[in-house]
Amino acid sequence: MPIAQWLREHVFLFEGSTRSVALLRVLAVCVAWSRLGATLVPDGEMGAMAWATSMVFWASTSLMFVGLFSQPASLAVGLTTWVVYANHGDFGTADLHAHHVLAQALLCCLLSLTPCGRSFSVDRWLQGSRALPERGELWGLRLLQMQLVVLYAGAVWEKSYAGWLSGDRMLQVLMNIYLGSDPTGWLTQVVAVSIAWGTVFAEGGLALAVLFAPSFRSRLGAYLFGCTFHGLVYFLTPVSTFTATMAVWLLVLLPTDDVHRITERLLRPTKGQAPSTKSRQLPFLLGAAVLLLLPIYGRLVPTVPDGSGFMTLGEDVCEVRWPDGPAVAGTRRDVHKKVCGRPDLPSNPAIRCVVEGSWTDTKLTKLCRRLPKTAKRRESAR
Amino acid sequence: MVVGPVLGQGFGINRPYLTAWHMFRTWGTGTMEVQFYQRTPNGDVPLNRLQLLGHTHWRTSGVDRIVVKRSKVRKQAQRICDVLGTPADVRADVISGTVQGWKKVMSREKNLCR
Amino acid sequence: MRPWETIGSTRSLGLARIFLGLLTYAEVLAMLRPAHHLQHLDIMALSGIPWLSVPALIVGWHARSAAAVTGITLLALHTWGGMQGLTGAGLPWASVTIWELAITLCVLALTPCGRSFSVDRWLAPEAERAPLWGHALIRVHTSVIFGALAVSHLTPLWWSGERLARMGMARHGVPIEAGPLMSTMAVIWVALELLCCAAPWVARQRLVPIGLGFVLLQYPMLYTGTWSLHAAVLLLLCLDPDSVDRTIQDLSPQR
């Protein structure tokens, strides 16, 4: 078959069920929230651009999740994620300039080129009986597949050098995370070489599977293999959300009509035996008693939570005021950053900090004492 | 889609809008492999670094487990010297991880107890 | 009908199972990596279990067992780790968010959560109607969470608006006075918590959306991590399962 005709049939005019891209749409938002949610919570430190990005992100991810204006929402999510990737300095953390954030941006941008709102969406519900059938042109899905091939091929290319293939780089990773700096034995080196070559074959295999796997079974096997491979990386090394992004993205491996068949079977009502009408009064009352007693038990036992909430957030705040200048407030760490080591600021400010529950007047020297290191991840209020 | 990795990974030209797929590129580099020796008239005797630093197992050795700086090699050597007592002659073979493999950092040139 | 006698659709439980599994993955799995627990083999061994049970929970393979195993393991880790004062990946074990998530999973194991949208359904389809006494326990659990929260806010420091002012200062970096505005907000806050406590039982269709808005707004206001989403899933789960089933039918594509 001539190439032009093949491209026409299998790429440009490729049609299929829209359910798989709809599933990708919903799951991609979950990953986006997981990775960028904490970063894009609006706070007083953000500049105007960061605030605007944050607002667009939350609005567009919400729309994308429920499937309202699905395609523009997907594009907006992709673009805001890319803005965060490219301008990571405005959002405070250099680890946002990483491949897993970029992959997330690309996934959402490419999803916007598919009819991802035609299934499992508010868009569809609003159309009611006028809704189009769940089949559409899926050249955007071909782009997603192609990007996946490029991603894995790029990864194989990246690892095709002596340092990796000799196992030295993997040994460095294993030593850094687990083994420490003592010399390793031959067994560890064999393991390192095996893992190094294993990742090259795994990534190459996944690229080939996207292109050439012939049947649903082989593609399902490749999907499960890919999830296991990325899952192992997530288990063994402190990576971020790339595993989740790939678990979602790899869904493009599965033939769309088979995804339709599977979801159809899961949604189809099944007749069965009438449910048992046996009374469950005793287990319910026992369970309810346990649930009601737990917070009370928590008040008596220090290691058990007592159900109270929002008790610690704000118990380390400080406020700095000058007679003729603006006031500065925030957690002790934030105020420390803004005020300490700043000879340009006026002297003799009035400072107070919350110490053991009460506001206490504090001196600048005490405020500016060295603070202990803190966890990188923002601590939740509850 | 294709231009990014070809330019970035093939030709080393990186731009924020052209994506190359670098993963695990530099992670773990800088990790050092350290072997201490005590120089004796009968030759160099390998030392158990973590044991001499007071640990019973590598899993429970905390921050002493990993060395990524020369200064830490010297500090750990000094602690080992204190355990061995004077006059100890402690030397180290140290290699440091790089993208291309390993690079020699120390080859038992000096007595680290001085 | 008494809560322990209700029979209804299992679809809302199936969807909740998936989202609770994803929340558990997001909140907990990273801190259970073996690299973080090299010094404590017992914790490392326990930490390995959710790596298998959470994926099983998400896809719904032996869903009830997966929920029970995950919940019990997290409770064991919380208790055991907390007693030893351990930290995992920089986060303390004594996290009320994880504790409540673990209890939710234990209660979920008492429901037919694997009967819809699951591998269990694919392998052995059953009618998606079952006794929902476990679902009624989830409603109790939701009420207890919000009730305990409201009770903990019955303090002069809260009523004066001082706590809200401090929380606002911590999150938004601006000086906030604890005046009449903060005091009014504090009263409204407790009222909303009590509304969420009542929502699983009274006028569910009206109160649950209000409660949902309240817990979701807390996320940008205070950054509450996965707690807001967990609370949102619980509130949505408290809606009448048959109404949720009808909504899903309406959203489902025409054949």
GROMACS .gro file of C-alpha atoms in nm, chain A residues 6 28-29 70 87 98 115 124 138 141 157 256 320 334 338 340 355 362:
model
   18
    6TRP     CA    1  -0.155   0.426   0.447
   28ALA     CA    2  -0.464   1.340   3.330
   29VAL     CA    3  -0.637   1.598   3.549
   70SER     CA    4  -1.325   1.976   2.719
   87ASN     CA    5   0.892   2.991   3.449
   98ALA     CA    6   1.170   1.861   3.495
  115PRO     CA    7  -1.257   1.468   2.077
  124ARG     CA    8  -2.220   1.510   2.623
  138LEU     CA    9  -0.855   1.035   1.628
  141LEU     CA   10  -0.452   1.005   1.935
  157TRP     CA   11   1.912   0.710   2.281
  256THR     CA   12  -0.998   0.227   2.107
  320VAL     CA   13   0.671   4.290   6.202
  334ASP     CA   14   0.868   3.350   5.567
  338LYS     CA   15   1.174   3.888   5.424
  340CYS     CA   16   1.654   3.923   5.831
  355VAL     CA   17   0.480   3.133   7.100
  362THR     CA   18   1.011   3.940   7.022
   0.00000   0.00000   0.00000
